[in-house]
Amino acid sequence: MSDNDTIPLHPSSQSDIDEIENLIHASVQSGPATVFPARPPSPPRASIPVSSSPFMPSNIPPHPPSTTQKPQAVPVPPPLPASSGNGRANMAASGFGSPPNTLTEPVLDTVKRDLSRIVSNLKLVVFPNPFREDPGKALRDWDLWGPFFFIVFLGLILSWSASVKKSEVFAVAFALLAAGAVILTLNVLLLGGHIIFFQSLSLLGYCLFPLDVGALICMLKDNVIVKVVVVCVTLAWSSWAAYPFMSSAVNPRRKALALYPVFLMYVSVGFLIIAID
Amino acid sequence: MDLNQPAGENYANPKTCFFHVLFKAGALAFYILSALFIDNFVIIFVVTVLLSALDFWVVKNVSGRILVGLRWWNEINDLGESVWKFECLDQESLARMNKKDSWLFWWTLYLAAVAWVVLGIFSLIRLQADYLLVIGVCLTLSIANIIGFTKCRKDAKKQIQQFASRTIASQFTSTIQSALSVV
């Protein structure tokens, strides 16, 4: 498949060869800030095949299939929206009906996209959904914003509930959760499981959401019995949420080895919530 | 953006440049000043890390696109493997990028990381573990952006060279073909 069409050469091919040589010389110079020699005025059907899309998506995986394909062949010159890469953020997104043209979309679109991703990840991970597809494949678009907010929120609540040593409580809570997530991920990887580092971090962070809710309730109601009950419920919920992802990542015989530390971490957070005074 | 405007005279996107620098400078300034005035570690931590995270997002999603025309992200494909995607504007647009913009972009990126390292060394000397935590987080975010954009730029250069060599190859073949057909 070739979307770079070559158009039969004009008899004066020498000038084209020169043009190509200029292109090469320019490309082996320094970075993207290179200024190209001005193109000689040529009719739109230039004899040099050029890329037909305003941007060149690429990927560096070890294997060939690329998931973002270039769109249709549009005649040159590169259309106007390419120059909007320089323009202000408010310029309207140019769609050729092509795969996500994320380079030229307005900022608000990016914000909305990220926010909706957080919400959808949360719903996917934490809430019971009988129509959920293979949990190993869910959370494909991992992101770390959700986990970041949840960890900070939990730390803040714990710190607020503490009457003394607030700073230490916060620092300990944050470090425990962050380091815990990293170590749990390494644990799965070392057990020979197939999980992606950031995906797992993201998952463990999202599963903190029930504990966040529990901590909030515990902060508002100071009764010990209520606290214990609430923490048990939210703990069970968190573990239940994390279970399918973790268990599908490892060998079935090693499931318990992978899940037990997760459970342990959530239990320790639960204790922190109950014991905070 | 006319091509007639001499590059390097003005910033082409002053608003974006401003935001690009704002959050970085804000995080660093808050961290440094707060150590003198505010006694509450939690506030220092949360505000600094929040500013750093916002800066990360702004650089990755907004100023990277607008100032240097590069974008990087990570996806998980159907086989469950993690794939780093890089995107860059095509040649014409890259060439038209304002030099001052991209100079500012790269320099502030590197300088911010260096500043965090220096502050980290101070914290290390004073043996303040909790401040080291803050610095660790901010440094991680800065370095992630540096690595991402550097890889993206290398990828863009590779694209250019591949494109140029493909151009020669196809041009060469069609030259030969037309030469042969004439003969």
Short mmCIF file of C-alpha atoms in Angstrom, two decimals:
data_model
loop_
_atom_site.label_atom_id
_atom_site.label_comp_id
_atom_site.label_asym_id
_atom_site.label_seq_id
_atom_site.Cartn_x
_atom_site.Cartn_y
_atom_site.Cartn_z
CA MET A 1 0.00 0.00 0.00
CA SER A 2 1.47 3.26 -0.99
CA ASP A 3 -0.08 6.58 -0.31
CA ASN A 4 2.84 8.40 -1.83
CA ASP A 5 2.09 8.55 -5.49
CA THR A 6 4.79 9.42 -7.88
CA ILE A 7 3.76 11.46 -10.80
CA PRO A 8 5.69 11.02 -14.02
CA LEU A 9 8.64 13.32 -14.18
CA HIS A 10 8.78 16.45 -16.16
CA PRO A 11 11.55 16.11 -18.75
CA SER A 12 13.68 18.55 -16.80
CA SER A 13 14.53 16.06 -14.15
CA GLN A 14 17.78 17.70 -13.21
CA SER A 15 16.10 20.46 -11.25
CA ASP A 16 14.14 17.87 -9.36
CA ILE A 17 17.26 15.96 -8.51
CA ASP A 18 18.71 19.17 -7.19
CA GLU A 19 15.64 19.70 -5.14
CA ILE A 20 15.95 16.28 -3.66
CA GLU A 21 19.56 16.85 -2.82
CA ASN A 22 18.61 20.02 -1.01
CA LEU A 23 16.04 18.07 0.91
CA ILE A 24 18.65 15.54 1.99
CA HIS A 25 21.18 18.15 2.98
CA ALA A 26 18.60 19.96 4.98
CA SER A 27 17.43 16.83 6.70
CA VAL A 28 20.84 15.79 7.93
CA GLN A 29 21.36 19.12 9.56
CA SER A 30 20.23 19.84 13.08
CA GLY A 31 16.79 19.19 14.49
CA PRO A 32 13.31 20.15 13.68
CA ALA A 33 14.14 23.82 13.78
CA THR A 34 15.89 23.53 10.46
CA VAL A 35 14.66 25.98 7.94
CA PHE A 36 14.24 24.44 4.53
CA PRO A 37 15.32 26.20 1.38
CA ALA A 38 12.32 27.81 -0.17
CA ARG A 39 10.55 25.50 -2.52
CA PRO A 40 10.72 26.61 -6.14
CA PRO A 41 7.25 27.58 -7.21
CA SER A 42 5.74 24.48 -8.67
CA PRO A 43 2.27 23.51 -9.68
CA PRO A 44 0.25 21.74 -7.04
CA ARG A 45 0.88 18.44 -8.73
CA ALA A 46 4.49 18.59 -7.76
CA SER A 47 6.77 15.96 -9.06
CA ILE A 48 8.09 15.22 -5.64
CA PRO A 49 5.84 12.87 -3.79
CA VAL A 50 4.98 14.26 -0.45
CA SER A 51 3.22 12.93 2.55
CA SER A 52 -0.48 13.36 2.20
CA SER A 53 -1.46 13.98 5.75
CA PRO A 54 -0.76 16.99 7.92
CA PHE A 55 1.11 14.94 10.42
CA MET A 56 3.11 11.78 10.50
CA PRO A 57 2.10 9.50 13.28
CA SER A 58 4.61 6.88 14.00
CA ASN A 59 5.29 4.28 16.58
CA ILE A 60 8.34 2.46 17.76
CA PRO A 61 7.10 -0.97 18.68
CA PRO A 62 9.22 -4.00 17.96
CA HIS A 63 6.57 -5.39 15.66
CA PRO A 64 5.13 -3.94 12.48
CA PRO A 65 1.40 -3.44 12.85
CA SER A 66 0.65 0.17 13.41
CA THR A 67 -2.66 1.09 14.82
CA THR A 68 -2.83 4.61 13.46
CA GLN A 69 -2.90 4.60 9.74
CA LYS A 70 -2.45 7.62 7.57
CA PRO A 71 -5.60 8.84 5.90
CA GLN A 72 -6.46 9.18 2.25
CA ALA A 73 -4.26 10.62 -0.43
CA VAL A 74 -4.92 14.30 -0.68
CA PRO A 75 -3.03 16.31 -3.24
CA VAL A 76 -0.28 18.57 -2.06
CA PRO A 77 0.47 21.17 -0.72
CA PRO A 78 -0.17 20.29 2.87
CA PRO A 79 -3.44 21.88 3.65
CA LEU A 80 -3.93 24.93 5.77
CA PRO A 81 -4.46 23.28 9.14
CA ALA A 82 -0.85 22.21 9.17
CA SER A 83 0.06 25.80 9.74
CA SER A 84 -2.33 25.92 12.61
CA GLY A 85 0.23 23.90 14.51
CA ASN A 86 1.77 27.28 15.03
CA GLY A 87 -1.45 29.04 15.71
CA ARG A 88 -3.26 29.69 18.87
CA ALA A 89 -4.90 27.08 20.92
CA ASN A 90 -8.33 28.29 20.02
CA MET A 91 -8.12 27.30 16.43
CA ALA A 92 -10.72 24.79 15.49
CA ALA A 93 -9.64 21.23 15.12
CA SER A 94 -9.22 20.23 11.55
CA GLY A 95 -10.75 16.89 10.88
CA PHE A 96 -10.31 15.08 7.67
CA GLY A 97 -12.36 12.35 9.20
CA SER A 98 -8.97 10.89 10.00
CA PRO A 99 -7.56 9.15 13.03
CA PRO A 100 -7.27 11.48 16.01
CA ASN A 101 -5.64 14.66 14.83
CA THR A 102 -4.42 15.40 18.29
CA LEU A 103 -1.71 17.77 17.23
CA THR A 104 -4.04 20.52 16.23
CA GLU A 105 -6.98 20.14 18.54
CA PRO A 106 -7.95 22.95 20.84
CA VAL A 107 -6.89 22.77 24.46
CA LEU A 108 -10.39 22.40 25.79
CA ASP A 109 -10.80 19.23 23.77
CA THR A 110 -7.72 17.77 25.39
CA VAL A 111 -8.99 18.63 28.85
CA LYS A 112 -12.38 17.13 28.15
CA ARG A 113 -10.85 14.02 26.70
CA ASP A 114 -8.66 13.48 29.73
CA LEU A 115 -11.45 14.11 32.19
CA SER A 116 -13.81 11.72 30.47
CA ARG A 117 -11.06 9.14 30.42
CA ILE A 118 -10.68 9.41 34.18
CA VAL A 119 -14.40 8.98 34.71
CA SER A 120 -14.67 6.03 32.36
CA ASN A 121 -11.67 4.32 33.92
CA LEU A 122 -13.20 4.77 37.32
CA LYS A 123 -16.49 3.30 36.24
CA LEU A 124 -14.75 0.42 34.57
CA VAL A 125 -12.59 -0.53 37.48
CA VAL A 126 -14.58 0.12 40.54
CA PHE A 127 -18.22 -0.28 39.80
CA PRO A 128 -19.92 -3.63 39.35
CA ASN A 129 -20.61 -4.17 35.74
CA PRO A 130 -21.84 -7.54 34.57
CA PHE A 131 -21.19 -6.62 30.95
CA ARG A 132 -17.60 -5.88 31.54
CA GLU A 133 -15.40 -7.40 28.91
CA ASP A 134 -12.28 -9.34 29.71
CA PRO A 135 -10.87 -7.46 32.69
CA GLY A 136 -7.35 -7.98 31.58
CA LYS A 137 -8.08 -5.89 28.55
CA ALA A 138 -9.95 -3.17 30.32
CA LEU A 139 -8.07 -0.13 31.53
CA ARG A 140 -6.41 -0.06 28.16
CA ASP A 141 -6.22 3.71 28.33
CA TRP A 142 -4.55 3.88 31.64
CA ASP A 143 -3.90 7.25 33.09
CA LEU A 144 -2.28 8.30 36.30
CA TRP A 145 -4.39 11.34 37.08
CA GLY A 146 -7.14 9.40 38.80
CA PRO A 147 -4.73 7.54 41.06
CA PHE A 148 -2.90 10.76 41.82
CA PHE A 149 -6.06 12.50 42.95
CA PHE A 150 -7.21 9.54 44.99
CA ILE A 151 -3.92 9.10 46.78
CA VAL A 152 -3.63 12.79 47.58
CA PHE A 153 -7.24 12.87 48.71
CA LEU A 154 -6.74 9.93 51.01
CA GLY A 155 -3.59 11.48 52.42
CA LEU A 156 -5.37 14.74 53.03
CA ILE A 157 -8.26 13.09 54.81
CA LEU A 158 -5.98 11.04 57.01
CA SER A 159 -3.92 14.09 57.76
CA TRP A 160 -6.97 16.13 58.59
CA SER A 161 -8.34 13.51 60.91
CA ALA A 162 -5.10 13.31 62.79
CA SER A 163 -4.86 15.63 65.73
CA VAL A 164 -1.11 15.53 66.00
CA LYS A 165 1.74 15.00 63.56
CA LYS A 166 -0.37 15.87 60.59
CA SER A 167 2.53 16.25 58.21
CA GLU A 168 4.02 12.92 59.04
CA VAL A 169 0.69 11.21 58.58
CA PHE A 170 0.29 12.70 55.16
CA ALA A 171 3.82 11.89 54.09
CA VAL A 172 3.53 8.36 55.38
CA ALA A 173 0.19 7.77 53.71
CA PHE A 174 1.39 9.10 50.38
CA ALA A 175 4.67 7.23 50.46
CA LEU A 176 3.01 4.03 51.58
CA LEU A 177 0.45 4.11 48.82
CA ALA A 178 2.81 5.15 46.08
CA ALA A 179 5.63 2.81 47.04
CA GLY A 180 3.11 0.08 47.73
CA ALA A 181 1.65 0.34 44.26
CA VAL A 182 5.10 0.17 42.70
CA ILE A 183 6.15 -2.80 44.80
CA LEU A 184 2.93 -4.67 44.14
CA THR A 185 3.43 -4.20 40.44
CA LEU A 186 6.98 -5.45 40.66
CA ASN A 187 5.68 -8.41 42.61
CA VAL A 188 3.35 -9.37 39.80
CA LEU A 189 6.07 -8.91 37.23
CA LEU A 190 8.52 -11.00 39.21
CA LEU A 191 5.97 -13.76 39.55
CA GLY A 192 6.09 -14.04 35.81
CA GLY A 193 2.86 -12.23 35.24
CA HIS A 194 2.01 -10.22 32.19
CA ILE A 195 1.02 -6.81 33.20
CA ILE A 196 2.15 -3.46 32.12
CA PHE A 197 3.79 -1.35 34.78
CA PHE A 198 1.75 1.80 34.37
CA GLN A 199 -1.45 -0.07 33.78
CA SER A 200 -1.06 -1.81 37.07
CA LEU A 201 -0.16 1.39 38.91
CA SER A 202 -3.21 2.99 37.43
CA LEU A 203 -5.39 0.08 38.46
CA LEU A 204 -4.19 -0.02 42.04
CA GLY A 205 -4.73 3.71 42.28
CA TYR A 206 -8.27 3.54 40.99
CA CYS A 207 -9.10 0.72 43.39
CA LEU A 208 -8.36 3.14 46.19
CA PHE A 209 -11.57 4.97 45.45
CA PRO A 210 -13.74 2.91 47.84
CA LEU A 211 -11.23 3.43 50.62
CA ASP A 212 -11.36 7.16 49.93
CA VAL A 213 -15.09 7.10 50.37
CA GLY A 214 -14.70 5.05 53.54
CA ALA A 215 -12.14 7.43 54.95
CA LEU A 216 -14.41 10.37 54.25
CA ILE A 217 -17.28 8.72 56.09
CA CYS A 218 -15.03 7.80 58.98
CA MET A 219 -13.83 11.34 59.27
CA LEU A 220 -17.37 12.61 59.52
CA LYS A 221 -18.66 10.02 61.94
CA ASP A 222 -16.40 9.35 64.87
CA ASN A 223 -18.02 6.21 66.23
CA VAL A 224 -15.62 3.25 66.38
CA ILE A 225 -18.18 0.63 65.42
CA VAL A 226 -19.28 2.63 62.40
CA LYS A 227 -15.68 3.06 61.43
CA VAL A 228 -14.93 -0.64 61.60
CA VAL A 229 -17.99 -1.56 59.61
CA VAL A 230 -17.41 1.06 56.96
CA VAL A 231 -13.77 0.16 56.61
CA CYS A 232 -14.56 -3.54 56.27
CA VAL A 233 -17.11 -2.87 53.58
CA THR A 234 -14.90 -0.54 51.58
CA LEU A 235 -11.94 -2.82 52.02
CA ALA A 236 -13.90 -5.71 50.59
CA TRP A 237 -15.03 -3.51 47.74
CA SER A 238 -11.48 -2.42 46.93
CA SER A 239 -10.16 -5.94 46.97
CA TRP A 240 -13.04 -7.16 44.87
CA ALA A 241 -12.30 -4.43 42.34
CA ALA A 242 -8.63 -5.28 42.13
CA TYR A 243 -9.13 -9.04 41.99
CA PRO A 244 -10.01 -9.66 38.32
CA PHE A 245 -7.19 -7.58 36.94
CA MET A 246 -4.50 -8.99 39.14
CA SER A 247 -5.61 -12.57 38.87
CA SER A 248 -5.86 -12.53 35.12
CA ALA A 249 -2.32 -11.26 34.89
CA VAL A 250 -0.61 -14.19 36.53
CA ASN A 251 -0.37 -17.91 36.23
CA PRO A 252 -3.38 -19.47 38.04
CA ARG A 253 -1.16 -21.28 40.47
CA ARG A 254 0.39 -18.01 41.55
CA LYS A 255 -2.85 -16.12 41.93
CA ALA A 256 -2.80 -16.10 45.70
CA LEU A 257 0.79 -14.91 45.76
CA ALA A 258 -0.15 -11.95 43.63
CA LEU A 259 -3.36 -11.08 45.40
CA TYR A 260 -2.31 -11.47 48.99
CA PRO A 261 0.03 -8.43 49.07
CA VAL A 262 -2.66 -6.27 47.47
CA PHE A 263 -5.07 -7.31 50.15
CA LEU A 264 -2.45 -6.68 52.78
CA MET A 265 -1.82 -3.17 51.56
CA TYR A 266 -5.49 -2.30 51.58
CA VAL A 267 -5.84 -3.79 55.06
CA SER A 268 -3.01 -1.62 56.32
CA VAL A 269 -4.64 1.45 54.83
CA GLY A 270 -7.87 0.38 56.49
CA PHE A 271 -6.09 0.17 59.82
CA LEU A 272 -4.69 3.63 59.30
CA ILE A 273 -8.19 4.90 58.73
CA ILE A 274 -9.60 3.24 61.80
CA ALA A 275 -6.74 4.05 64.08
CA ILE A 276 -6.40 7.66 63.15
CA ASP A 277 -7.42 9.79 66.05
CA MET B 1 2.38 33.30 10.44
CA ASP B 2 3.92 34.78 7.29
CA LEU B 3 7.08 33.32 6.02
CA ASN B 4 8.22 36.87 5.61
CA GLN B 5 8.40 37.48 9.30
CA PRO B 6 12.02 36.97 10.30
CA ALA B 7 12.14 34.04 12.63
CA GLY B 8 13.43 34.73 16.08
CA GLU B 9 12.11 38.23 16.33
CA ASN B 10 9.06 37.55 18.37
CA TYR B 11 7.48 34.71 20.17
CA ALA B 12 4.81 33.27 17.97
CA ASN B 13 2.72 31.99 20.83
CA PRO B 14 3.30 34.23 23.82
CA LYS B 15 0.35 32.89 25.77
CA THR B 16 1.49 29.31 25.46
CA CYS B 17 5.07 30.21 26.33
CA PHE B 18 3.81 32.02 29.37
CA PHE B 19 1.87 29.03 30.65
CA HIS B 20 4.72 26.71 29.82
CA VAL B 21 6.99 28.66 32.11
CA LEU B 22 4.35 29.64 34.66
CA PHE B 23 3.73 26.29 36.26
CA LYS B 24 7.36 25.26 36.32
CA ALA B 25 8.44 28.53 37.86
CA GLY B 26 5.46 28.43 40.19
CA ALA B 27 6.32 25.01 41.52
CA LEU B 28 9.98 25.89 42.04
CA ALA B 29 9.21 29.28 43.57
CA PHE B 30 6.57 27.92 45.88
CA TYR B 31 8.84 25.18 47.06
CA ILE B 32 11.75 27.48 47.75
CA LEU B 33 9.78 30.27 49.36
CA SER B 34 7.48 28.09 51.35
CA ALA B 35 10.38 26.44 53.10
CA LEU B 36 11.06 29.87 54.54
CA PHE B 37 7.56 31.00 55.40
CA ILE B 38 5.17 28.11 55.73
CA ASP B 39 5.54 25.59 58.45
CA ASN B 40 3.00 23.09 57.22
CA PHE B 41 4.54 20.32 55.18
CA VAL B 42 1.24 19.03 53.87
CA ILE B 43 0.41 22.27 52.16
CA ILE B 44 3.87 22.54 50.66
CA PHE B 45 3.65 19.00 49.39
CA VAL B 46 0.21 19.20 47.91
CA VAL B 47 0.64 22.58 46.25
CA THR B 48 4.08 21.83 44.84
CA VAL B 49 3.13 18.44 43.52
CA LEU B 50 -0.10 19.79 42.10
CA LEU B 51 1.73 22.60 40.29
CA SER B 52 4.26 20.10 39.01
CA ALA B 53 1.56 17.78 37.76
CA LEU B 54 -0.23 20.65 36.05
CA ASP B 55 3.03 21.68 34.47
CA PHE B 56 3.55 18.12 33.24
CA TRP B 57 0.12 18.09 31.66
CA VAL B 58 0.52 21.52 30.08
CA VAL B 59 3.91 20.70 28.62
CA LYS B 60 2.87 17.33 27.34
CA ASN B 61 -0.46 18.28 25.88
CA VAL B 62 -0.34 21.96 25.07
CA SER B 63 3.05 23.56 24.76
CA GLY B 64 4.67 20.51 23.21
CA ARG B 65 2.11 20.57 20.45
CA ILE B 66 2.07 24.27 19.90
CA LEU B 67 5.67 25.29 20.46
CA VAL B 68 7.51 22.40 18.85
CA GLY B 69 4.85 20.35 17.13
CA LEU B 70 5.62 17.13 18.95
CA ARG B 71 3.43 14.78 20.92
CA TRP B 72 4.04 11.52 22.69
CA TRP B 73 1.90 9.07 24.56
CA ASN B 74 1.60 5.49 25.51
CA GLU B 75 -1.02 3.06 24.37
CA ILE B 76 -1.77 -0.53 25.00
CA ASN B 77 -2.51 -2.37 21.83
CA ASP B 78 -4.80 -5.32 21.31
CA LEU B 79 -2.09 -7.79 22.13
CA GLY B 80 -1.77 -6.25 25.54
CA GLU B 81 1.60 -4.74 24.90
CA SER B 82 2.60 -1.23 25.69
CA VAL B 83 3.39 0.91 22.69
CA TRP B 84 4.91 4.37 22.72
CA LYS B 85 3.40 6.58 20.13
CA PHE B 86 5.08 9.65 18.75
CA GLU B 87 3.56 12.25 16.58
CA CYS B 88 5.07 15.20 14.82
CA LEU B 89 3.94 17.81 12.40
CA ASP B 90 5.02 17.47 8.81
CA GLN B 91 8.08 19.09 7.44
CA GLU B 92 6.64 22.38 6.32
CA SER B 93 5.08 23.14 9.66
CA LEU B 94 8.11 22.01 11.59
CA ALA B 95 10.26 24.27 9.52
CA ARG B 96 7.96 27.16 10.18
CA MET B 97 8.05 26.74 13.95
CA ASN B 98 9.24 29.84 15.65
CA LYS B 99 12.85 29.36 16.74
CA LYS B 100 12.44 31.39 19.86
CA ASP B 101 9.50 29.28 20.94
CA SER B 102 11.35 26.04 20.60
CA TRP B 103 14.47 27.46 22.23
CA LEU B 104 12.41 28.50 25.21
CA PHE B 105 10.67 25.16 25.32
CA TRP B 106 13.77 22.99 25.43
CA TRP B 107 15.81 25.22 27.67
CA THR B 108 13.16 25.62 30.34
CA LEU B 109 12.53 21.90 30.23
CA TYR B 110 16.14 21.10 31.00
CA LEU B 111 16.67 23.95 33.45
CA ALA B 112 13.68 22.97 35.54
CA ALA B 113 14.97 19.42 35.90
CA VAL B 114 18.42 20.70 36.86
CA ALA B 115 16.88 23.03 39.44
CA TRP B 116 15.00 20.14 41.03
CA VAL B 117 18.17 18.10 41.19
CA VAL B 118 19.98 20.93 42.93
CA LEU B 119 17.17 21.35 45.44
CA GLY B 120 17.22 17.61 45.95
CA ILE B 121 20.88 17.73 46.80
CA PHE B 122 20.18 20.39 49.40
CA SER B 123 17.47 18.28 50.94
CA LEU B 124 19.76 15.31 50.96
CA ILE B 125 22.43 17.25 52.77
CA ARG B 126 19.95 18.40 55.34
CA LEU B 127 18.60 14.87 55.63
CA GLN B 128 14.99 15.87 55.17
CA ALA B 129 13.32 12.76 53.91
CA ASP B 130 9.88 14.24 53.43
CA TYR B 131 11.12 17.07 51.25
CA LEU B 132 13.03 14.53 49.26
CA LEU B 133 9.70 12.90 48.56
CA VAL B 134 8.33 16.11 47.06
CA ILE B 135 11.44 16.59 44.98
CA GLY B 136 11.35 12.97 43.88
CA VAL B 137 7.86 13.35 42.53
CA CYS B 138 8.58 16.64 40.75
CA LEU B 139 11.80 15.31 39.31
CA THR B 140 10.08 12.21 38.01
CA LEU B 141 7.53 14.32 36.20
CA SER B 142 10.16 16.60 34.65
CA ILE B 143 12.32 13.73 33.53
CA ALA B 144 9.36 11.91 32.05
CA ASN B 145 8.64 14.88 29.86
CA ILE B 146 12.25 15.31 28.85
CA ILE B 147 12.58 11.68 27.85
CA GLY B 148 9.28 11.68 26.03
CA PHE B 149 10.02 14.74 23.97
CA THR B 150 13.60 13.80 23.24
CA LYS B 151 12.46 10.44 21.92
CA CYS B 152 9.79 12.17 19.94
CA ARG B 153 12.27 14.55 18.39
CA LYS B 154 14.61 11.73 17.45
CA ASP B 155 11.70 9.95 15.93
CA ALA B 156 10.79 13.03 13.96
CA LYS B 157 14.32 13.28 12.60
CA LYS B 158 14.23 9.64 11.67
CA GLN B 159 10.98 10.23 9.85
CA ILE B 160 12.53 13.06 7.89
CA GLN B 161 15.46 10.94 6.83
CA GLN B 162 13.29 8.00 5.93
CA PHE B 163 11.04 10.26 3.97
CA ALA B 164 13.98 11.79 2.15
CA SER B 165 15.50 8.43 1.32
CA ARG B 166 12.15 7.11 0.18
CA THR B 167 11.84 10.18 -1.93
CA ILE B 168 15.21 9.58 -3.58
CA ALA B 169 14.49 5.94 -4.11
CA SER B 170 11.16 6.47 -5.77
CA GLN B 171 12.41 9.43 -7.74
CA PHE B 172 15.40 7.44 -8.88
CA THR B 173 13.22 4.57 -10.04
CA SER B 174 10.86 6.81 -11.91
CA THR B 175 13.79 8.62 -13.52
CA ILE B 176 15.14 5.34 -14.72
CA GLN B 177 11.74 4.27 -15.93
CA SER B 178 11.16 7.42 -17.88
CA ALA B 179 14.68 7.32 -19.23
CA LEU B 180 14.14 3.77 -20.39
CA SER B 181 10.76 4.56 -21.86
CA VAL B 182 12.19 7.46 -23.82
CA VAL B 183 14.87 5.21 -25.18
#
